GROMACS .gro file of C-alpha atoms in nm:
model
  396
    1UNK     CA    1  -0.070  -6.057  -5.325
    2UNK     CA    2  -0.369  -5.941  -5.265
    3UNK     CA    3  -0.453  -5.766  -4.960
    4UNK     CA    4  -0.798  -5.920  -4.980
    5UNK     CA    5  -0.650  -6.261  -5.014
    6UNK     CA    6  -0.343  -6.255  -4.771
    7UNK     CA    7  -0.297  -6.522  -4.526
    8UNK     CA    8  -0.271  -6.333  -4.205
    9UNK     CA    9   0.045  -6.435  -3.998
   10UNK     CA   10   0.177  -6.420  -3.621
   11UNK     CA   11   0.169  -6.191  -3.479
   12UNK     CA   12  -0.067  -5.998  -3.689
   13UNK     CA   13  -0.339  -6.280  -3.580
   14UNK     CA   14  -0.372  -6.093  -3.217
   15UNK     CA   15  -0.557  -5.800  -3.439
   16UNK     CA   16  -0.886  -5.924  -3.311
   17UNK     CA   17  -1.192  -5.821  -3.537
   18UNK     CA   18  -0.948  -5.623  -3.755
   19UNK     CA   19  -0.889  -5.839  -4.044
   20UNK     CA   20  -0.812  -5.599  -4.292
   21UNK     CA   21  -0.563  -5.467  -4.125
   22UNK     CA   22  -0.388  -5.800  -4.029
   23UNK     CA   23  -0.406  -5.909  -4.363
   24UNK     CA   24  -0.199  -5.571  -4.504
   25UNK     CA   25   0.057  -5.596  -4.213
   26UNK     CA   26   0.093  -5.981  -4.284
   27UNK     CA   27   0.189  -5.905  -4.643
   28UNK     CA   28   0.371  -5.635  -4.575
   29UNK     CA   29   0.562  -5.876  -4.352
   30UNK     CA   30   0.585  -6.120  -4.598
   31UNK     CA   31   0.763  -5.837  -4.849
   32UNK     CA   32   0.945  -5.707  -4.590
   33UNK     CA   33   0.814  -5.371  -4.706
   34UNK     CA   34   0.673  -5.056  -4.469
   35UNK     CA   35   0.560  -4.736  -4.501
   36UNK     CA   36   0.743  -4.452  -4.278
   37UNK     CA   37   0.377  -4.296  -4.159
   38UNK     CA   38   0.082  -4.490  -4.062
   39UNK     CA   39  -0.255  -4.334  -4.004
   40UNK     CA   40  -0.456  -4.566  -3.758
   41UNK     CA   41  -0.817  -4.454  -3.789
   42UNK     CA   42  -1.172  -4.608  -3.585
   43UNK     CA   43  -1.363  -4.605  -3.275
   44UNK     CA   44  -1.256  -4.675  -2.931
   45UNK     CA   45  -1.359  -5.014  -2.962
   46UNK     CA   46  -1.130  -5.108  -3.237
   47UNK     CA   47  -0.844  -5.146  -3.053
   48UNK     CA   48  -0.576  -4.979  -3.255
   49UNK     CA   49  -0.336  -4.887  -2.959
   50UNK     CA   50  -0.322  -5.292  -2.916
   51UNK     CA   51  -0.300  -5.308  -3.268
   52UNK     CA   52   0.013  -5.041  -3.284
   53UNK     CA   53   0.222  -5.233  -3.058
   54UNK     CA   54   0.154  -5.551  -3.237
   55UNK     CA   55   0.327  -5.432  -3.566
   56UNK     CA   56   0.594  -5.210  -3.369
   57UNK     CA   57   0.640  -5.554  -3.197
   58UNK     CA   58   0.709  -5.711  -3.558
   59UNK     CA   59   0.986  -5.465  -3.605
   60UNK     CA   60   1.162  -5.405  -3.291
   61UNK     CA   61   1.214  -5.756  -3.241
   62UNK     CA   62   1.431  -5.990  -3.408
   63UNK     CA   63   1.264  -6.281  -3.528
   64UNK     CA   64   0.918  -6.036  -3.615
   65UNK     CA   65   0.739  -6.108  -3.367
   66UNK     CA   66   0.708  -6.451  -3.474
   67UNK     CA   67   0.819  -6.617  -3.137
   68UNK     CA   68   0.635  -6.868  -2.983
   69UNK     CA   69   0.742  -6.795  -2.603
   70UNK     CA   70   0.795  -6.419  -2.654
   71UNK     CA   71   1.128  -6.267  -2.663
   72UNK     CA   72   1.264  -6.006  -2.461
   73UNK     CA   73   1.206  -5.716  -2.717
   74UNK     CA   74   0.850  -5.791  -2.701
   75UNK     CA   75   0.767  -5.800  -2.376
   76UNK     CA   76   0.911  -5.498  -2.351
   77UNK     CA   77   0.684  -5.378  -2.629
   78UNK     CA   78   0.406  -5.487  -2.545
   79UNK     CA   79   0.449  -5.307  -2.158
   80UNK     CA   80   0.534  -4.957  -2.349
   81UNK     CA   81   0.926  -5.029  -2.238
   82UNK     CA   82   1.161  -5.082  -2.521
   83UNK     CA   83   1.424  -4.838  -2.549
   84UNK     CA   84   1.336  -4.804  -2.966
   85UNK     CA   85   0.952  -4.762  -2.866
   86UNK     CA   86   0.826  -4.430  -2.786
   87UNK     CA   87   0.413  -4.377  -2.709
   88UNK     CA   88   0.336  -4.031  -2.649
   89UNK     CA   89   0.025  -3.882  -2.541
   90UNK     CA   90  -0.132  -3.560  -2.500
   91UNK     CA   91   0.055  -3.350  -2.206
   92UNK     CA   92  -0.149  -3.092  -2.212
   93UNK     CA   93  -0.492  -3.033  -2.075
   94UNK     CA   94  -0.617  -3.009  -2.431
   95UNK     CA   95  -0.330  -3.092  -2.684
   96UNK     CA   96   0.027  -3.234  -2.741
   97UNK     CA   97   0.274  -2.986  -2.610
   98UNK     CA   98   0.529  -2.794  -2.787
   99UNK     CA   99   0.828  -2.920  -2.623
  100UNK     CA  100   0.679  -3.292  -2.675
  101UNK     CA  101   0.730  -3.224  -3.060
  102UNK     CA  102   1.038  -3.070  -3.007
  103UNK     CA  103   1.185  -3.362  -2.817
  104UNK     CA  104   1.005  -3.612  -3.075
  105UNK     CA  105   1.203  -3.456  -3.369
  106UNK     CA  106   1.535  -3.430  -3.161
  107UNK     CA  107   1.501  -3.833  -3.076
  108UNK     CA  108   1.401  -3.949  -3.427
  109UNK     CA  109   1.712  -3.797  -3.551
  110UNK     CA  110   1.948  -4.053  -3.368
  111UNK     CA  111   1.984  -4.420  -3.441
  112UNK     CA  112   1.844  -4.694  -3.295
  113UNK     CA  113   1.904  -4.811  -2.979
  114UNK     CA  114   1.864  -5.195  -3.007
  115UNK     CA  115   1.669  -5.267  -3.314
  116UNK     CA  116   1.684  -5.171  -3.673
  117UNK     CA  117   1.373  -4.958  -3.641
  118UNK     CA  118   1.267  -4.684  -3.412
  119UNK     CA  119   0.878  -4.685  -3.396
  120UNK     CA  120   0.683  -4.377  -3.213
  121UNK     CA  121   0.308  -4.415  -3.184
  122UNK     CA  122   0.098  -4.063  -3.118
  123UNK     CA  123  -0.253  -4.164  -2.954
  124UNK     CA  124  -0.507  -3.893  -2.999
  125UNK     CA  125  -0.348  -3.766  -3.301
  126UNK     CA  126  -0.643  -3.493  -3.354
  127UNK     CA  127  -0.478  -3.342  -3.075
  128UNK     CA  128  -0.160  -3.208  -3.224
  129UNK     CA  129  -0.255  -2.854  -3.275
  130UNK     CA  130  -0.166  -2.661  -3.567
  131UNK     CA  131   0.163  -2.538  -3.464
  132UNK     CA  132   0.248  -2.855  -3.336
  133UNK     CA  133   0.157  -3.014  -3.677
  134UNK     CA  134   0.344  -2.819  -3.864
  135UNK     CA  135   0.681  -2.856  -3.647
  136UNK     CA  136   0.614  -3.230  -3.648
  137UNK     CA  137   0.494  -3.250  -4.050
  138UNK     CA  138   0.901  -3.154  -4.120
  139UNK     CA  139   1.019  -3.459  -3.990
  140UNK     CA  140   0.696  -3.645  -4.104
  141UNK     CA  141   0.774  -3.552  -4.500
  142UNK     CA  142   1.196  -3.701  -4.424
  143UNK     CA  143   1.227  -3.952  -4.191
  144UNK     CA  144   1.533  -4.137  -4.112
  145UNK     CA  145   1.473  -4.443  -4.283
  146UNK     CA  146   1.494  -4.670  -3.947
  147UNK     CA  147   1.215  -4.446  -3.881
  148UNK     CA  148   0.839  -4.560  -3.840
  149UNK     CA  149   0.555  -4.313  -3.734
  150UNK     CA  150   0.171  -4.436  -3.622
  151UNK     CA  151  -0.090  -4.165  -3.554
  152UNK     CA  152  -0.370  -4.290  -3.396
  153UNK     CA  153  -0.715  -4.131  -3.441
  154UNK     CA  154  -1.101  -4.172  -3.440
  155UNK     CA  155  -1.153  -4.097  -3.743
  156UNK     CA  156  -0.930  -3.950  -4.074
  157UNK     CA  157  -1.112  -3.615  -4.075
  158UNK     CA  158  -1.025  -3.510  -3.725
  159UNK     CA  159  -0.654  -3.505  -3.834
  160UNK     CA  160  -0.501  -3.215  -4.003
  161UNK     CA  161  -0.507  -3.224  -4.368
  162UNK     CA  162  -0.130  -3.239  -4.365
  163UNK     CA  163  -0.032  -3.478  -4.183
  164UNK     CA  164  -0.355  -3.756  -4.310
  165UNK     CA  165  -0.220  -3.647  -4.658
  166UNK     CA  166   0.126  -3.831  -4.579
  167UNK     CA  167   0.005  -4.128  -4.380
  168UNK     CA  168  -0.081  -4.468  -4.503
  169UNK     CA  169  -0.473  -4.508  -4.382
  170UNK     CA  170  -0.522  -4.796  -4.185
  171UNK     CA  171  -0.905  -4.829  -4.111
  172UNK     CA  172  -1.032  -5.047  -3.808
  173UNK     CA  173  -1.367  -5.166  -3.765
  174UNK     CA  174  -1.623  -5.130  -3.461
  175UNK     CA  175  -1.652  -5.375  -3.290
  176UNK     CA  176  -2.014  -5.517  -3.153
  177UNK     CA  177  -2.060  -5.549  -2.769
  178UNK     CA  178  -2.069  -5.901  -2.786
  179UNK     CA  179  -1.737  -5.879  -2.982
  180UNK     CA  180  -1.592  -5.658  -2.737
  181UNK     CA  181  -1.649  -5.879  -2.432
  182UNK     CA  182  -1.511  -6.202  -2.616
  183UNK     CA  183  -1.222  -6.112  -2.706
  184UNK     CA  184  -1.141  -5.895  -2.361
  185UNK     CA  185  -1.237  -6.200  -2.198
  186UNK     CA  186  -0.983  -6.391  -2.432
  187UNK     CA  187  -0.716  -6.165  -2.319
  188UNK     CA  188  -0.775  -6.120  -1.929
  189UNK     CA  189  -0.885  -6.371  -1.743
  190UNK     CA  190  -1.235  -6.245  -1.593
  191UNK     CA  191  -1.563  -6.312  -1.578
  192UNK     CA  192  -1.802  -6.125  -1.831
  193UNK     CA  193  -1.962  -5.917  -1.506
  194UNK     CA  194  -1.615  -5.775  -1.521
  195UNK     CA  195  -1.554  -5.798  -1.895
  196UNK     CA  196  -1.883  -5.547  -1.916
  197UNK     CA  197  -1.804  -5.276  -1.631
  198UNK     CA  198  -1.422  -5.231  -1.752
  199UNK     CA  199  -1.547  -5.166  -2.081
  200UNK     CA  200  -1.800  -4.932  -1.933
  201UNK     CA  201  -1.497  -4.715  -1.749
  202UNK     CA  202  -1.293  -4.773  -2.031
  203UNK     CA  203  -1.501  -4.595  -2.357
  204UNK     CA  204  -1.520  -4.975  -2.476
  205UNK     CA  205  -1.169  -4.897  -2.548
  206UNK     CA  206  -1.020  -5.271  -2.557
  207UNK     CA  207  -0.661  -5.179  -2.458
  208UNK     CA  208  -0.753  -4.937  -2.168
  209UNK     CA  209  -1.033  -5.195  -2.042
  210UNK     CA  210  -0.793  -5.526  -2.036
  211UNK     CA  211  -0.501  -5.261  -1.881
  212UNK     CA  212  -0.732  -5.180  -1.598
  213UNK     CA  213  -0.793  -5.491  -1.540
  214UNK     CA  214  -0.465  -5.627  -1.529
  215UNK     CA  215  -0.361  -5.382  -1.275
  216UNK     CA  216  -0.464  -5.439  -0.893
  217UNK     CA  217  -0.410  -5.065  -0.791
  218UNK     CA  218  -0.665  -4.923  -1.055
  219UNK     CA  219  -0.895  -5.163  -0.982
  220UNK     CA  220  -0.869  -5.088  -0.611
  221UNK     CA  221  -0.922  -4.711  -0.741
  222UNK     CA  222  -1.302  -4.823  -0.856
  223UNK     CA  223  -1.322  -4.978  -0.529
  224UNK     CA  224  -1.243  -4.700  -0.327
  225UNK     CA  225  -1.458  -4.463  -0.534
  226UNK     CA  226  -1.730  -4.698  -0.507
  227UNK     CA  227  -1.692  -4.725  -0.112
  228UNK     CA  228  -1.734  -4.330  -0.046
  229UNK     CA  229  -2.046  -4.353  -0.283
  230UNK     CA  230  -2.236  -4.611  -0.146
  231UNK     CA  231  -2.202  -4.443   0.149
  232UNK     CA  232  -2.257  -4.091   0.050
  233UNK     CA  233  -2.615  -4.089   0.203
  234UNK     CA  234  -2.495  -4.116   0.557
  235UNK     CA  235  -2.193  -3.855   0.486
  236UNK     CA  236  -2.181  -3.508   0.646
  237UNK     CA  237  -1.992  -3.241   0.547
  238UNK     CA  238  -1.649  -3.345   0.745
  239UNK     CA  239  -1.731  -3.708   0.582
  240UNK     CA  240  -1.748  -3.564   0.245
  241UNK     CA  241  -1.420  -3.384   0.276
  242UNK     CA  242  -1.294  -3.700   0.417
  243UNK     CA  243  -1.434  -3.889   0.097
  244UNK     CA  244  -1.242  -3.660  -0.143
  245UNK     CA  245  -0.910  -3.697   0.047
  246UNK     CA  246  -0.908  -4.095   0.041
  247UNK     CA  247  -1.032  -4.083  -0.318
  248UNK     CA  248  -0.688  -3.883  -0.418
  249UNK     CA  249  -0.490  -4.082  -0.258
  250UNK     CA  250  -0.631  -4.381  -0.444
  251UNK     CA  251  -0.582  -4.210  -0.767
  252UNK     CA  252  -0.208  -4.166  -0.662
  253UNK     CA  253  -0.154  -4.508  -0.601
  254UNK     CA  254  -0.167  -4.647  -0.969
  255UNK     CA  255   0.098  -4.421  -1.023
  256UNK     CA  256   0.383  -4.634  -0.845
  257UNK     CA  257   0.352  -4.887  -1.150
  258UNK     CA  258   0.448  -4.619  -1.389
  259UNK     CA  259   0.723  -4.509  -1.167
  260UNK     CA  260   0.856  -4.898  -1.159
  261UNK     CA  261   0.868  -4.829  -1.584
  262UNK     CA  262   1.003  -4.547  -1.608
  263UNK     CA  263   1.299  -4.611  -1.350
  264UNK     CA  264   1.307  -4.920  -1.578
  265UNK     CA  265   1.340  -4.736  -1.888
  266UNK     CA  266   1.623  -4.486  -1.734
  267UNK     CA  267   1.827  -4.776  -1.607
  268UNK     CA  268   1.825  -4.905  -1.987
  269UNK     CA  269   1.951  -4.572  -2.128
  270UNK     CA  270   2.242  -4.491  -1.896
  271UNK     CA  271   2.482  -4.653  -2.124
  272UNK     CA  272   2.303  -4.551  -2.413
  273UNK     CA  273   2.196  -4.234  -2.375
  274UNK     CA  274   2.425  -3.898  -2.250
  275UNK     CA  275   2.376  -3.628  -1.967
  276UNK     CA  276   2.150  -3.399  -2.218
  277UNK     CA  277   1.949  -3.653  -2.337
  278UNK     CA  278   1.928  -3.817  -1.995
  279UNK     CA  279   1.790  -3.514  -1.826
  280UNK     CA  280   1.550  -3.461  -2.122
  281UNK     CA  281   1.441  -3.830  -2.074
  282UNK     CA  282   1.381  -3.724  -1.684
  283UNK     CA  283   1.189  -3.393  -1.774
  284UNK     CA  284   0.920  -3.604  -1.995
  285UNK     CA  285   0.902  -3.881  -1.717
  286UNK     CA  286   0.773  -3.617  -1.552
  287UNK     CA  287   0.562  -3.493  -1.763
  288UNK     CA  288   0.375  -3.853  -1.807
  289UNK     CA  289   0.333  -3.865  -1.473
  290UNK     CA  290   0.126  -3.578  -1.434
  291UNK     CA  291  -0.065  -3.659  -1.705
  292UNK     CA  292  -0.075  -4.014  -1.534
  293UNK     CA  293  -0.242  -3.873  -1.247
  294UNK     CA  294  -0.488  -3.645  -1.446
  295UNK     CA  295  -0.598  -3.960  -1.627
  296UNK     CA  296  -0.678  -4.143  -1.294
  297UNK     CA  297  -0.883  -3.857  -1.169
  298UNK     CA  298  -1.043  -3.927  -1.544
  299UNK     CA  299  -1.075  -4.289  -1.421
  300UNK     CA  300  -1.225  -4.206  -1.097
  301UNK     CA  301  -1.491  -3.966  -1.252
  302UNK     CA  302  -1.544  -4.231  -1.499
  303UNK     CA  303  -1.723  -4.424  -1.247
  304UNK     CA  304  -1.907  -4.193  -1.074
  305UNK     CA  305  -2.042  -4.162  -1.393
  306UNK     CA  306  -2.093  -4.549  -1.403
  307UNK     CA  307  -2.271  -4.532  -1.086
  308UNK     CA  308  -2.472  -4.262  -1.170
  309UNK     CA  309  -2.640  -4.405  -1.486
  310UNK     CA  310  -2.669  -4.747  -1.346
  311UNK     CA  311  -2.911  -4.557  -1.043
  312UNK     CA  312  -3.061  -4.401  -1.381
  313UNK     CA  313  -3.111  -4.734  -1.545
  314UNK     CA  314  -3.267  -4.884  -1.208
  315UNK     CA  315  -3.527  -4.563  -1.203
  316UNK     CA  316  -3.638  -4.610  -1.570
  317UNK     CA  317  -3.674  -5.011  -1.483
  318UNK     CA  318  -3.409  -5.113  -1.706
  319UNK     CA  319  -3.178  -5.295  -1.424
  320UNK     CA  320  -3.037  -5.541  -1.645
  321UNK     CA  321  -2.834  -5.318  -1.817
  322UNK     CA  322  -2.667  -5.200  -1.526
  323UNK     CA  323  -2.282  -5.254  -1.487
  324UNK     CA  324  -2.174  -5.279  -1.159
  325UNK     CA  325  -2.300  -5.561  -1.033
  326UNK     CA  326  -2.137  -5.591  -0.695
  327UNK     CA  327  -2.304  -5.258  -0.599
  328UNK     CA  328  -2.597  -5.331  -0.715
  329UNK     CA  329  -2.780  -5.319  -0.362
  330UNK     CA  330  -2.658  -4.963  -0.305
  331UNK     CA  331  -2.801  -4.868  -0.638
  332UNK     CA  332  -3.110  -5.025  -0.639
  333UNK     CA  333  -3.175  -4.870  -0.277
  334UNK     CA  334  -3.097  -4.519  -0.405
  335UNK     CA  335  -3.297  -4.557  -0.687
  336UNK     CA  336  -3.577  -4.685  -0.460
  337UNK     CA  337  -3.524  -4.373  -0.214
  338UNK     CA  338  -3.533  -4.136  -0.497
  339UNK     CA  339  -3.865  -4.286  -0.596
  340UNK     CA  340  -4.036  -4.322  -0.280
  341UNK     CA  341  -4.285  -4.570  -0.211
  342UNK     CA  342  -4.479  -4.480  -0.485
  343UNK     CA  343  -4.809  -4.721  -0.629
  344UNK     CA  344  -4.777  -4.879  -1.004
  345UNK     CA  345  -4.974  -4.582  -1.120
  346UNK     CA  346  -4.756  -4.295  -0.936
  347UNK     CA  347  -4.475  -4.455  -1.050
  348UNK     CA  348  -4.478  -4.243  -1.388
  349UNK     CA  349  -4.457  -3.953  -1.215
  350UNK     CA  350  -4.252  -4.007  -0.973
  351UNK     CA  351  -3.962  -4.045  -1.232
  352UNK     CA  352  -4.051  -3.756  -1.436
  353UNK     CA  353  -3.944  -3.589  -1.083
  354UNK     CA  354  -3.653  -3.777  -1.023
  355UNK     CA  355  -3.511  -3.765  -1.333
  356UNK     CA  356  -3.358  -3.398  -1.341
  357UNK     CA  357  -3.177  -3.495  -0.991
  358UNK     CA  358  -3.009  -3.729  -1.151
  359UNK     CA  359  -2.940  -3.542  -1.473
  360UNK     CA  360  -2.799  -3.257  -1.250
  361UNK     CA  361  -2.527  -3.507  -1.091
  362UNK     CA  362  -2.435  -3.596  -1.435
  363UNK     CA  363  -2.414  -3.245  -1.519
  364UNK     CA  364  -2.125  -3.221  -1.184
  365UNK     CA  365  -1.963  -3.532  -1.317
  366UNK     CA  366  -1.872  -3.326  -1.679
  367UNK     CA  367  -1.836  -3.012  -1.479
  368UNK     CA  368  -1.570  -3.166  -1.275
  369UNK     CA  369  -1.402  -3.337  -1.589
  370UNK     CA  370  -1.398  -2.967  -1.773
  371UNK     CA  371  -1.231  -2.835  -1.442
  372UNK     CA  372  -0.952  -3.039  -1.450
  373UNK     CA  373  -0.810  -2.860  -1.727
  374UNK     CA  374  -0.768  -2.518  -1.505
  375UNK     CA  375  -0.543  -2.653  -1.298
  376UNK     CA  376  -0.748  -2.677  -1.033
  377UNK     CA  377  -0.657  -2.904  -0.726
  378UNK     CA  378  -0.798  -3.245  -0.753
  379UNK     CA  379  -0.944  -3.215  -0.389
  380UNK     CA  380  -1.143  -2.937  -0.467
  381UNK     CA  381  -1.281  -3.082  -0.729
  382UNK     CA  382  -1.418  -3.447  -0.558
  383UNK     CA  383  -1.512  -3.180  -0.297
  384UNK     CA  384  -1.732  -2.985  -0.526
  385UNK     CA  385  -1.878  -3.338  -0.689
  386UNK     CA  386  -1.916  -3.523  -0.387
  387UNK     CA  387  -2.105  -3.243  -0.210
  388UNK     CA  388  -2.365  -3.201  -0.536
  389UNK     CA  389  -2.441  -3.522  -0.548
  390UNK     CA  390  -2.496  -3.605  -0.155
  391UNK     CA  391  -2.737  -3.258  -0.192
  392UNK     CA  392  -2.934  -3.454  -0.500
  393UNK     CA  393  -2.922  -3.835  -0.414
  394UNK     CA  394  -3.069  -3.781  -0.011
  395UNK     CA  395  -3.367  -3.618  -0.130
  396UNK     CA  396  -3.657  -3.851   0.018
   0.00000   0.00000   0.00000
């Protein structure tokens, strides 16, 4: 069967905008053949993570993921809680930890718990250090027949050649803004304005944007961050310290969802794992919680960046490109205060005077992001950032 002419079958028709990959995996499904290692490459908007779950579902579901109602296996795969699915993300500040790779290697030697396969998804595969990659290479060269690895990266060149050469490369194309909006709104029942800010917060990742919109606690985190930002012009130092504390609390709230998922995973493993394996699972879950908390702080910082971007767009007389529609009045007010009551002739000079302040604010967000890599308290990160924003944006 020619891949270009292969018919796309369920469940691969869910690989939105990726007809080449969908036809390829449809062909594999029909022939009941698969490689043991894949490298999914493409930009954030390509929705590679969701595609990896769709393929994992076809391997772990008894009916190949083709049951109309969605069985328990399918639902667990799409939630990331199936016992034969492992989704790995870098748990170090900049890279995968050696301990993660050691656990993966050991786990891959064990038989599947419930399915014929075990699937390992490694997100941000470009962040596998040379030492971690060399250790992983041994199992990648000779994996158990039941094991399938899916590595996800932005480009093939970003992945170490030793790993890249042992994977089947699956390219994913970038989706246009209009396609991303349409696909996101088809997946999550929201209007275009909500979809736009979700994509902006998620660096145009469909999977991350859909997860954000589906999580009430993450949306509450956004609301808390915006509430502090729109009030920043009225805050003194004590108010800023309290605002930073409220943002820290809001960052921790979404972790309750992860704790519930981990409890479900741990309960499902009680009868199948020995004491040592259960201890290793609990330790891994603790690392996942730490990494998840960092992700939520990054989400909060992304919201600050998005708000500042909207202010910049208004200053540049491009308000139609703003995404935070629910605080548009605040954005307009900050921009107007920065520009002052200038006539048309003075607007260009006023903009030139204001742009360095907004640039300084954006640089402060970047610095806060970098500082997180050095085990600095989140409270102090937010305090420093909010003080900088207050100083720059309260100018008249």
